[in-house]
């Protein structure tokens, strides 16, 4: 006899418990047949009009439902907390862990045999995947797809990336505010998430590289009919996964994470993938450190010519062959035996992949950027536990640099003076923006890529070294050293830098150092006071007390690991 479905303890129960479960679901118009023991599939969305990237998920959910019904399952849609990167303040990263906790508890507490999780905007993808890893029921993800390419005066422009450029042009007096308004509509012309290789596109590709969504699903545009066909196929497949008992713990292996890390390097992906992948790995029990993002990518060139590092956009990437074509191009660097949610190995999934545009997806032996241009992990006296830099988005002339620090306690202090003509700054200055880490802001916002000072731009330089314990958007560019750990608010060396101190950067040798004598650093350290939790109540207070550092994924310490799908008490 086969093992009863998990949902059977609700819908198959006798007496009061079963009557309660069945009768209240019947008020939605379902007939008795749906309670015949078929798999109950939860479809978890992050739909909200406050999360514009995810605003089309209701239609995607309907397509998933079609597939579930076709395969003999019973689909039930449920909401999750929506994290809209473009609207939510102070930062969606503050709430990624809350989404993960909420989704985990919702999945565990309800009569579900498996789930399809719909995401899109930056933090919804890792947050939901963290939840799935902790519950460990059969799970497939489907990201919402990128917007169509932005079109502006006969050229393609990318969401996010065009914002940074327009802001710089506005400061430089090259365009007017009215022109900025016009650009806004040009770059956001359909449903979907950023069509640059920002964090949303990066994490969509990461989920596919991990094996947690169907091949090619990362890159179909949000409004492409094939996005909805993939949704229907995902609904069909999740019912089969229940029969196979194929769970996240079967897919999210060390090999899967290695594939994701290498894929991120090959696509020129966001540095934010580092903190998210570490958090997911800690949920499923896979040992993963920040150093893996350097050592596992030393042999990986950047193959994909997409903004912000390159020229093209996600729609072009889709038509050029998508992620399977990139993975096939990586050859033996891909762990081909890794299991994926469609029931085939990664090697089987990419065997027939082809590149259709060599300008967009370049050949391994003639790459867009050479080996070693992916995310680099730096260590040194300024970042004992590591920092990261996206080499493909940095200026080559600044990858080895030495200059005086100009220190700002927070991003607002810097932005208040960055346009001043009398600011004591030049192209050699190293801007330090601290208190932007997990505790310091709180939530580790994407503010590290502060604008280049107007005075420096006027001198003809569009980039200078910026160092922060915060993050930057995957759509951004520049020589920005991020995720400095420990952060300033936790007593890391970043807290002890003074304006005028010499800072040296040597990316090829993976160093970032503060050239201050140890005895002087010790004196400054002794004067430093650990800040008290500034938040009187609520989630922010909980977050401040329990958040881990960026090198540990910035999860909450009590959420690391998994609790499984058993309900602690069933109430009957």
Coordinates of C-alpha atoms in Angstrom, one line a residue:
X1 CA 0.0 0.0 0.0
X2 CA 1.4 3.4 -0.9
X3 CA 2.0 6.0 1.8
X4 CA -1.0 8.3 2.3
X5 CA -0.6 11.9 1.1
X6 CA 0.4 14.5 3.6
X7 CA -2.9 16.3 2.7
X8 CA -4.9 13.2 3.7
X9 CA -4.6 14.0 7.4
X10 CA -6.7 17.0 6.6
X11 CA -9.0 16.1 3.7
X12 CA -9.1 12.3 4.2
X13 CA -9.8 12.5 7.9
X14 CA -13.0 11.2 9.5
X15 CA -15.2 13.0 12.0
X16 CA -15.1 16.7 12.9
X17 CA -11.5 17.3 11.6
X18 CA -12.2 16.0 8.1
X19 CA -15.6 17.7 7.9
X20 CA -14.1 21.0 8.8
X21 CA -11.3 20.8 6.3
X22 CA -13.5 19.7 3.4
X23 CA -16.6 21.8 4.0
X24 CA -14.8 25.1 4.2
X25 CA -12.9 24.4 1.0
X26 CA -16.2 23.5 -0.6
X27 CA -17.4 27.1 -0.1
X28 CA -15.3 28.0 -3.1
X29 CA -17.3 25.7 -5.3
X30 CA -15.2 22.5 -5.3
X31 CA -16.9 19.2 -5.6
X32 CA -16.3 16.0 -3.7
X33 CA -13.9 14.6 -6.4
X34 CA -11.0 16.9 -5.3
X35 CA -10.9 15.2 -2.0
X36 CA -10.3 11.7 -3.4
X37 CA -6.6 11.5 -2.4
X38 CA -5.1 13.3 -5.3
X39 CA -2.0 15.5 -4.6
X40 CA -2.8 18.9 -3.2
X41 CA -0.4 21.4 -4.8
X42 CA 0.1 24.8 -3.2
X43 CA 0.8 27.7 -5.7
X44 CA 2.6 30.3 -3.6
X45 CA 2.7 33.7 -5.3
X46 CA 4.3 37.0 -4.3
X47 CA 1.8 39.0 -6.4
X48 CA 1.1 42.6 -5.4
X49 CA 0.6 45.9 -7.2
X50 CA 3.2 47.1 -4.7
X51 CA 5.7 44.7 -6.3
X52 CA 5.5 45.8 -9.9
X53 CA 7.9 43.1 -11.1
X54 CA 5.5 40.5 -9.8
X55 CA 2.2 42.1 -10.8
X56 CA 1.5 39.6 -13.5
X57 CA 1.8 36.5 -11.3
X58 CA -2.0 35.9 -11.1
X59 CA -2.0 35.0 -14.8
X60 CA 1.1 32.8 -14.3
X61 CA -0.7 31.1 -11.4
X62 CA -3.7 30.3 -13.6
X63 CA -1.4 28.6 -16.1
X64 CA 0.2 26.5 -13.3
X65 CA -3.2 25.5 -12.2
X66 CA -4.1 24.2 -15.7
X67 CA -1.1 22.0 -15.6
X68 CA -1.9 20.7 -12.1
X69 CA -5.4 19.8 -13.1
X70 CA -4.2 18.1 -16.3
X71 CA -1.9 15.9 -14.2
X72 CA -4.5 14.9 -11.7
X73 CA -3.7 17.3 -8.9
X74 CA -5.7 19.7 -6.8
X75 CA -4.2 23.3 -7.0
X76 CA -4.7 25.8 -4.3
X77 CA -3.2 29.3 -4.6
X78 CA -1.9 31.2 -1.6
X79 CA -0.2 34.6 -1.1
X80 CA 3.2 35.3 0.3
X81 CA 4.7 38.6 1.4
X82 CA 5.5 40.7 -1.7
X83 CA 8.9 42.4 -1.7
X84 CA 8.9 45.2 -4.3
X85 CA 12.5 46.3 -4.7
X86 CA 11.6 49.5 -6.4
X87 CA 9.1 50.7 -3.8
X88 CA 9.8 49.1 -0.5
X89 CA 11.8 51.1 2.1
X90 CA 14.3 51.0 3.7
X91 CA 15.2 47.9 1.6
X92 CA 13.7 44.6 0.6
X93 CA 16.7 42.8 2.0
X94 CA 15.5 43.7 5.4
X95 CA 12.4 41.6 4.7
X96 CA 13.8 38.7 2.7
X97 CA 14.1 36.7 5.9
X98 CA 10.6 37.6 7.0
X99 CA 9.3 36.4 3.6
X100 CA 11.3 33.2 4.1
X101 CA 9.8 32.7 7.6
X102 CA 6.3 33.5 6.6
X103 CA 6.4 31.2 3.5
X104 CA 8.0 28.4 5.5
X105 CA 5.3 28.5 8.1
X106 CA 2.5 28.8 5.6
X107 CA 3.6 25.8 3.6
X108 CA 4.1 23.7 6.7
X109 CA 0.9 24.6 8.4
X110 CA -1.4 23.8 5.5
X111 CA -2.6 20.6 3.7
X112 CA -0.1 20.7 0.9
X113 CA 1.8 17.8 -0.7
X114 CA 4.0 20.0 -2.8
X115 CA 4.4 23.6 -3.9
X116 CA 5.1 25.7 -7.0
X117 CA 6.6 29.0 -5.9
X118 CA 6.2 32.1 -8.1
X119 CA 8.8 34.8 -7.7
X120 CA 10.4 37.6 -9.8
X121 CA 11.7 40.7 -8.0
X122 CA 15.1 40.4 -6.4
X123 CA 14.4 39.1 -2.9
X124 CA 11.3 37.1 -3.6
X125 CA 13.3 34.4 -5.4
X126 CA 15.9 33.6 -2.6
X127 CA 13.3 34.2 0.1
X128 CA 10.9 31.6 -1.2
X129 CA 13.8 29.2 -2.0
X130 CA 15.0 29.5 1.6
X131 CA 11.6 28.6 2.8
X132 CA 11.3 25.6 0.5
X133 CA 14.7 24.3 1.6
X134 CA 13.6 24.5 5.3
X135 CA 10.3 22.7 4.8
X136 CA 11.6 20.2 2.2
X137 CA 8.4 19.3 0.5
X138 CA 8.5 18.6 -3.3
X139 CA 9.0 22.1 -4.8
X140 CA 9.4 23.7 -8.2
X141 CA 10.0 27.4 -8.7
X142 CA 9.0 29.6 -11.6
X143 CA 10.3 33.1 -11.9
X144 CA 8.2 35.7 -13.6
X145 CA 10.5 36.6 -16.5
X146 CA 12.1 39.9 -17.6
X147 CA 10.5 42.9 -19.2
X148 CA 10.8 43.5 -22.9
X149 CA 13.9 45.5 -23.9
X150 CA 13.7 49.2 -23.2
X151 CA 13.6 51.3 -26.3
X152 CA 14.9 54.9 -26.3
X153 CA 15.6 57.0 -29.4
X154 CA 16.5 54.0 -31.6
X155 CA 18.6 52.3 -29.0
X156 CA 18.0 49.6 -26.3
X157 CA 18.1 50.7 -22.7
X158 CA 18.1 48.6 -19.6
X159 CA 16.1 49.0 -16.4
X160 CA 18.2 50.1 -13.5
X161 CA 21.3 50.6 -15.6
X162 CA 19.6 53.4 -17.5
X163 CA 18.7 55.0 -14.2
X164 CA 22.3 55.2 -13.0
X165 CA 23.3 56.6 -16.4
X166 CA 20.4 59.1 -16.5
X167 CA 21.2 60.2 -12.9
X168 CA 24.8 60.9 -13.9
X169 CA 23.8 62.7 -17.1
X170 CA 21.3 64.8 -15.1
X171 CA 24.0 65.8 -12.6
X172 CA 26.4 66.6 -15.4
X173 CA 23.8 68.8 -17.1
X174 CA 23.6 66.6 -20.2
X175 CA 19.8 66.0 -19.9
X176 CA 16.8 67.7 -18.3
X177 CA 14.4 66.4 -15.7
X178 CA 11.7 66.2 -18.3
X179 CA 14.0 63.9 -20.4
X180 CA 14.4 61.7 -17.3
X181 CA 10.6 61.3 -17.1
X182 CA 10.5 60.3 -20.8
X183 CA 13.3 57.7 -20.2
X184 CA 11.3 56.1 -17.4
X185 CA 8.5 55.0 -19.7
X186 CA 11.0 53.9 -22.4
X187 CA 12.7 51.4 -20.1
X188 CA 9.7 49.9 -18.3
X189 CA 7.3 49.0 -21.1
X190 CA 5.9 45.6 -20.1
X191 CA 5.3 43.3 -17.2
X192 CA 8.3 41.7 -15.7
X193 CA 11.4 42.2 -13.7
X194 CA 14.6 44.1 -14.8
X195 CA 15.8 43.0 -18.2
X196 CA 19.4 43.8 -17.5
X197 CA 21.5 41.1 -15.8
X198 CA 20.6 42.6 -12.4
X199 CA 19.8 40.7 -9.3
X200 CA 16.3 39.6 -10.5
X201 CA 17.6 38.2 -13.8
X202 CA 20.6 36.8 -12.0
X203 CA 18.6 34.9 -9.4
X204 CA 16.2 33.6 -12.1
X205 CA 19.3 32.1 -13.8
X206 CA 20.6 30.9 -10.5
X207 CA 17.4 29.0 -9.7
X208 CA 17.6 27.3 -13.1
X209 CA 21.3 26.5 -12.6
X210 CA 20.5 25.0 -9.3
X211 CA 18.0 22.7 -11.0
X212 CA 14.9 24.2 -9.2
X213 CA 13.1 25.5 -12.3
X214 CA 12.6 24.1 -15.8
X215 CA 15.2 24.6 -18.5
X216 CA 14.9 28.0 -20.3
X217 CA 12.3 29.3 -17.8
X218 CA 14.7 31.9 -16.5
X219 CA 14.8 33.9 -19.7
X220 CA 11.4 33.8 -21.4
X221 CA 10.1 37.4 -21.3
X222 CA 7.3 37.9 -18.9
X223 CA 4.8 38.6 -21.7
X224 CA 6.0 35.8 -24.0
X225 CA 3.5 33.0 -24.5
X226 CA 6.2 30.5 -23.7
X227 CA 6.4 31.9 -20.1
X228 CA 2.8 30.6 -19.6
X229 CA 3.5 27.4 -21.4
X230 CA 6.4 26.9 -19.0
X231 CA 4.0 27.6 -16.1
X232 CA 1.6 24.9 -17.4
X233 CA 4.4 22.4 -17.7
X234 CA 5.6 23.3 -14.2
X235 CA 2.1 22.5 -12.9
X236 CA 2.1 19.1 -14.7
X237 CA 5.6 18.3 -13.4
X238 CA 5.0 19.1 -9.8
X239 CA 2.3 16.4 -9.6
X240 CA 4.9 13.9 -10.9
X241 CA 7.4 15.1 -8.3
X242 CA 5.0 14.2 -5.5
X243 CA 4.9 10.6 -6.8
X244 CA 8.7 10.6 -7.0
X245 CA 9.1 12.3 -3.6
X246 CA 11.7 14.6 -5.3
X247 CA 12.5 17.3 -2.7
X248 CA 14.7 20.3 -2.5
X249 CA 17.2 18.4 -0.5
X250 CA 17.6 16.0 -3.4
X251 CA 18.3 18.8 -5.9
X252 CA 20.2 21.4 -3.8
X253 CA 23.4 19.5 -3.5
X254 CA 27.0 20.8 -3.4
X255 CA 27.2 20.1 -7.2
X256 CA 24.1 22.2 -7.7
X257 CA 25.6 25.1 -5.9
X258 CA 28.8 24.7 -7.8
X259 CA 26.8 25.0 -11.0
X260 CA 25.1 28.1 -9.8
X261 CA 28.3 29.8 -8.8
X262 CA 29.9 29.1 -12.1
X263 CA 26.7 30.1 -14.0
X264 CA 26.7 33.4 -12.1
X265 CA 30.3 34.1 -13.2
X266 CA 29.6 33.1 -16.9
X267 CA 26.5 35.4 -17.1
X268 CA 28.2 38.3 -15.4
X269 CA 25.7 38.0 -12.6
X270 CA 25.0 40.2 -9.6
X271 CA 27.2 40.1 -6.5
X272 CA 24.0 39.7 -4.6
X273 CA 23.9 36.1 -5.6
X274 CA 26.7 35.5 -3.0
X275 CA 24.7 36.4 0.0
X276 CA 21.6 34.7 -1.2
X277 CA 23.2 31.4 -2.2
X278 CA 25.0 31.2 1.1
X279 CA 21.7 31.7 2.9
X280 CA 20.0 29.0 0.8
X281 CA 22.9 26.5 1.4
X282 CA 22.7 27.0 5.1
X283 CA 19.0 26.2 5.1
X284 CA 19.6 22.9 3.3
X285 CA 22.8 22.0 5.1
X286 CA 25.3 22.4 2.3
X287 CA 28.7 23.8 3.3
X288 CA 29.2 27.0 1.3
X289 CA 31.5 30.0 2.0
X290 CA 32.2 33.3 0.4
X291 CA 35.6 31.9 -0.8
X292 CA 33.8 29.3 -3.0
X293 CA 32.6 32.2 -5.2
X294 CA 36.3 32.9 -6.0
X295 CA 37.9 29.5 -6.1
X296 CA 35.0 27.9 -8.1
X297 CA 35.1 30.6 -10.7
X298 CA 38.9 31.1 -11.4
X299 CA 38.5 29.1 -14.6
X300 CA 35.2 30.7 -15.7
X301 CA 35.1 33.5 -18.3
X302 CA 32.2 35.9 -18.7
X303 CA 30.4 34.6 -21.7
X304 CA 27.3 36.8 -21.7
X305 CA 27.4 40.3 -23.2
X306 CA 24.6 41.9 -21.2
X307 CA 24.1 45.2 -19.4
X308 CA 25.4 46.5 -17.0
X309 CA 28.7 44.8 -18.0
X310 CA 28.0 44.7 -21.7
X311 CA 25.6 45.7 -24.4
X312 CA 22.5 43.5 -24.7
X313 CA 19.5 42.7 -22.6
X314 CA 17.5 39.6 -21.3
X315 CA 15.2 39.5 -24.3
X316 CA 18.3 39.1 -26.5
X317 CA 19.7 36.5 -24.1
X318 CA 16.5 34.5 -24.4
X319 CA 16.6 34.4 -28.2
X320 CA 20.4 33.7 -28.2
X321 CA 19.8 30.4 -26.3
X322 CA 19.3 31.3 -22.7
X323 CA 21.0 29.7 -19.7
X324 CA 21.2 26.1 -21.2
X325 CA 23.3 27.4 -24.0
X326 CA 25.7 29.1 -21.5
X327 CA 26.0 26.0 -19.4
X328 CA 26.7 23.8 -22.4
X329 CA 29.4 26.3 -23.4
X330 CA 31.0 25.8 -20.0
X331 CA 31.7 22.2 -20.9
X332 CA 33.3 20.2 -18.1
X333 CA 33.0 23.0 -15.7
X334 CA 29.3 22.0 -15.3
X335 CA 28.5 19.2 -12.8
X336 CA 26.4 17.3 -15.3
X337 CA 25.1 14.6 -13.0
X338 CA 23.3 17.1 -10.8
X339 CA 19.6 16.3 -10.3
X340 CA 16.9 18.8 -11.5
X341 CA 13.2 19.2 -10.9
X342 CA 12.2 18.0 -14.4
X343 CA 13.6 14.5 -13.4
X344 CA 16.6 14.7 -15.8
X345 CA 20.2 15.5 -15.0
X346 CA 21.7 18.8 -15.8
X347 CA 23.7 17.2 -18.5
X348 CA 20.6 15.8 -20.1
X349 CA 18.9 19.2 -19.9
X350 CA 21.7 21.0 -21.7
X351 CA 22.7 18.4 -24.2
X352 CA 20.7 19.8 -27.1
X353 CA 21.2 23.5 -26.3
X354 CA 22.5 25.8 -29.0
X355 CA 23.8 29.3 -29.2
X356 CA 21.9 31.4 -31.8
X357 CA 23.7 34.7 -31.4
X358 CA 27.5 34.8 -30.7
X359 CA 27.4 38.5 -29.9
X360 CA 25.2 37.8 -26.9
X361 CA 26.5 34.5 -25.8
X362 CA 30.2 34.2 -26.7
X363 CA 32.3 31.1 -27.2
X364 CA 34.3 29.7 -24.2
X365 CA 37.6 30.2 -26.1
X366 CA 36.6 33.7 -27.4
X367 CA 34.7 35.0 -24.4
X368 CA 33.2 38.4 -23.8
X369 CA 35.5 38.9 -20.9
X370 CA 38.4 36.7 -20.0
X371 CA 38.7 34.1 -17.3
X372 CA 38.8 35.8 -13.9
X373 CA 36.4 38.7 -14.6
X374 CA 33.6 37.4 -12.4
X375 CA 33.0 38.1 -8.7
X376 CA 36.2 38.3 -6.8
X377 CA 36.5 37.9 -3.0
X378 CA 38.9 40.2 -1.3
X379 CA 40.4 39.9 2.1
X380 CA 42.8 42.0 4.1
X381 CA 43.0 44.3 7.1
X382 CA 39.9 46.2 6.0
X383 CA 37.8 43.0 5.4
X384 CA 39.1 40.1 7.5
X385 CA 36.0 38.0 6.7
X386 CA 35.8 39.0 3.1
X387 CA 34.4 41.5 0.6
X388 CA 33.3 41.2 -3.0
X389 CA 33.7 43.1 -6.2
X390 CA 32.1 42.5 -9.6
X391 CA 35.2 42.7 -11.8
X392 CA 33.2 42.7 -15.1
X393 CA 31.5 46.0 -14.0
X394 CA 34.6 47.7 -12.6
X395 CA 37.1 50.0 -14.3
X396 CA 40.3 48.0 -15.1
X397 CA 42.5 51.0 -14.2
X398 CA 41.1 50.9 -10.6
X399 CA 41.5 47.2 -9.9
X400 CA 44.9 48.0 -8.4
X401 CA 44.7 51.3 -6.6
X402 CA 46.0 53.2 -3.6
X403 CA 44.5 56.4 -2.3
X404 CA 43.3 58.5 0.6
X405 CA 40.0 57.6 2.2
X406 CA 37.1 60.0 2.5
X407 CA 34.7 58.5 5.1
X408 CA 31.0 59.0 5.5
X409 CA 29.0 57.6 8.4
X410 CA 26.1 56.7 6.1
X411 CA 24.8 57.2 2.6
X412 CA 22.7 60.2 3.4
X413 CA 25.7 62.1 4.7
X414 CA 27.5 61.4 1.4
X415 CA 24.5 62.3 -0.8
X416 CA 24.1 65.6 1.0
X417 CA 27.5 66.8 -0.3
X418 CA 28.3 64.8 -3.4
X419 CA 27.4 67.6 -5.7
X420 CA 29.4 70.3 -3.9
X421 CA 32.2 71.8 -6.0
X422 CA 34.3 72.4 -2.9
X423 CA 34.3 68.8 -1.7
X424 CA 37.9 67.7 -1.1
X425 CA 37.9 64.8 -3.5
X426 CA 39.6 63.8 -6.7
X427 CA 39.9 60.7 -8.9
X428 CA 42.3 59.1 -6.5
X429 CA 40.0 59.3 -3.5
X430 CA 38.6 56.1 -2.0
X431 CA 35.1 56.8 -0.8
X432 CA 34.1 54.9 2.3
X433 CA 30.4 54.6 3.0
X434 CA 29.8 52.6 6.2
X435 CA 26.9 51.6 8.4
X436 CA 25.1 50.1 5.4
X437 CA 25.4 46.4 6.4
X438 CA 22.9 44.0 7.8
X439 CA 22.8 45.7 11.2
X440 CA 23.9 49.2 10.3
X441 CA 21.1 50.4 8.0
X442 CA 19.4 47.9 8.9
X443 CA 19.0 45.4 6.1
X444 CA 22.1 45.9 4.0
X445 CA 20.6 48.1 1.2
X446 CA 21.8 48.6 -2.3
X447 CA 23.4 51.9 -1.7
X448 CA 27.1 51.1 -2.0
X449 CA 27.3 52.3 -5.6
X450 CA 26.9 56.0 -4.5
X451 CA 27.2 58.5 -7.4
X452 CA 30.6 59.7 -8.4
X453 CA 31.1 63.2 -7.0
X454 CA 30.2 65.9 -9.4
X455 CA 33.6 67.5 -9.0
X456 CA 35.2 64.3 -10.2
X457 CA 32.8 63.9 -13.1
X458 CA 33.6 67.5 -14.1
X459 CA 37.3 66.5 -14.3
X460 CA 36.4 63.8 -16.8
X461 CA 36.3 60.7 -14.6
X462 CA 33.2 58.6 -14.4
X463 CA 34.4 56.1 -11.8
X464 CA 36.3 56.1 -8.5
X465 CA 36.8 53.4 -5.9
X466 CA 33.9 53.0 -3.5
X467 CA 34.0 50.7 -0.5
X468 CA 31.0 49.8 1.7
X469 CA 29.5 47.1 4.0
X470 CA 26.3 47.5 1.9
X471 CA 25.3 46.0 -1.4
X472 CA 24.7 47.4 -4.9
X473 CA 22.0 46.6 -7.4
X474 CA 23.0 44.0 -10.0
X475 CA 22.0 46.6 -12.6
X476 CA 24.7 48.9 -11.3
X477 CA 28.3 49.3 -12.4
X478 CA 31.5 50.8 -11.2
X479 CA 34.6 49.9 -9.1
X480 CA 32.6 49.2 -5.9
X481 CA 33.9 46.9 -3.1
X482 CA 30.8 45.5 -1.3
X483 CA 29.7 43.3 1.6
X484 CA 32.8 44.3 3.7
X485 CA 32.7 41.9 6.6
X486 CA 32.5 42.3 9.6
X487 CA 30.4 45.4 9.0
X488 CA 31.0 48.7 10.8
X489 CA 28.0 48.3 13.1
X490 CA 29.4 45.0 14.3
X491 CA 32.8 46.4 15.1
X492 CA 34.6 45.6 11.8
X493 CA 37.7 47.5 10.7
X494 CA 35.5 49.7 8.5
X495 CA 34.3 51.4 11.6
X496 CA 37.8 52.6 12.4
X497 CA 38.8 54.2 9.1
X498 CA 39.4 58.0 9.3
X499 CA 39.3 60.4 6.4
X500 CA 42.9 60.7 5.1
X501 CA 43.9 57.1 5.9
X502 CA 45.5 55.3 3.0
X503 CA 43.5 52.4 1.5
X504 CA 45.0 50.0 -1.0
X505 CA 43.1 47.7 -3.4
X506 CA 44.7 44.9 -5.3
X507 CA 42.0 42.8 -6.9
X508 CA 44.3 40.5 -8.9
X509 CA 45.9 39.5 -5.6
X510 CA 42.5 39.6 -3.7
X511 CA 43.5 42.3 -1.2
X512 CA 41.9 45.3 0.4
X513 CA 43.9 46.9 3.2
X514 CA 43.8 49.8 5.5
X515 CA 47.4 51.2 5.8
X516 CA 47.2 52.2 9.4
X517 CA 49.6 50.8 12.1
X518 CA 48.2 48.1 14.3
X519 CA 48.7 50.0 17.5
X520 CA 46.7 52.9 16.1
X521 CA 43.9 50.6 15.0
X522 CA 43.9 49.0 18.5
X523 CA 43.5 52.5 20.0
X524 CA 40.6 53.3 17.7
X525 CA 39.0 49.9 18.4
X526 CA 39.2 50.5 22.2
X527 CA 37.3 53.8 21.8
X528 CA 34.5 52.2 19.8
X529 CA 31.2 51.4 21.5
X530 CA 28.9 48.7 20.3
X531 CA 25.7 50.4 19.4
X532 CA 22.5 49.4 21.2
X533 CA 19.6 48.0 19.3
X534 CA 17.9 51.2 18.1
X535 CA 14.6 49.6 17.4
X536 CA 12.0 49.5 20.2
X537 CA 9.8 46.7 18.9
X538 CA 8.6 44.6 16.0
X539 CA 10.4 42.8 13.2
X540 CA 13.2 45.3 13.0
X541 CA 14.2 44.7 16.6
X542 CA 14.1 40.9 16.0
X543 CA 16.2 41.3 12.9
X544 CA 18.8 43.5 14.5
X545 CA 19.3 41.1 17.4
X546 CA 19.6 38.0 15.2
X547 CA 20.9 38.8 11.7
X548 CA 24.1 37.1 10.6
X549 CA 26.8 38.9 8.7
X550 CA 26.9 39.0 4.9
X551 CA 29.6 36.2 4.8
X552 CA 27.0 33.9 6.5
X553 CA 24.2 34.8 4.2
X554 CA 22.6 37.6 6.4
X555 CA 19.9 35.1 7.5
X556 CA 18.5 35.2 11.0
X557 CA 20.6 32.9 13.2
X558 CA 17.5 30.9 14.4
X559 CA 16.4 30.2 10.9
X560 CA 19.5 28.4 9.7
X561 CA 18.8 24.8 8.9
X562 CA 15.4 23.1 8.3
X563 CA 12.5 21.8 10.4
X564 CA 10.8 19.6 7.8
X565 CA 7.2 19.4 6.9
X566 CA 5.8 17.9 10.1
X567 CA 3.2 20.1 11.9
X568 CA 4.3 20.3 15.5
X569 CA 0.8 19.8 16.8
X570 CA -2.2 19.1 14.6
X571 CA -4.8 20.6 16.9
X572 CA -7.0 17.5 17.0

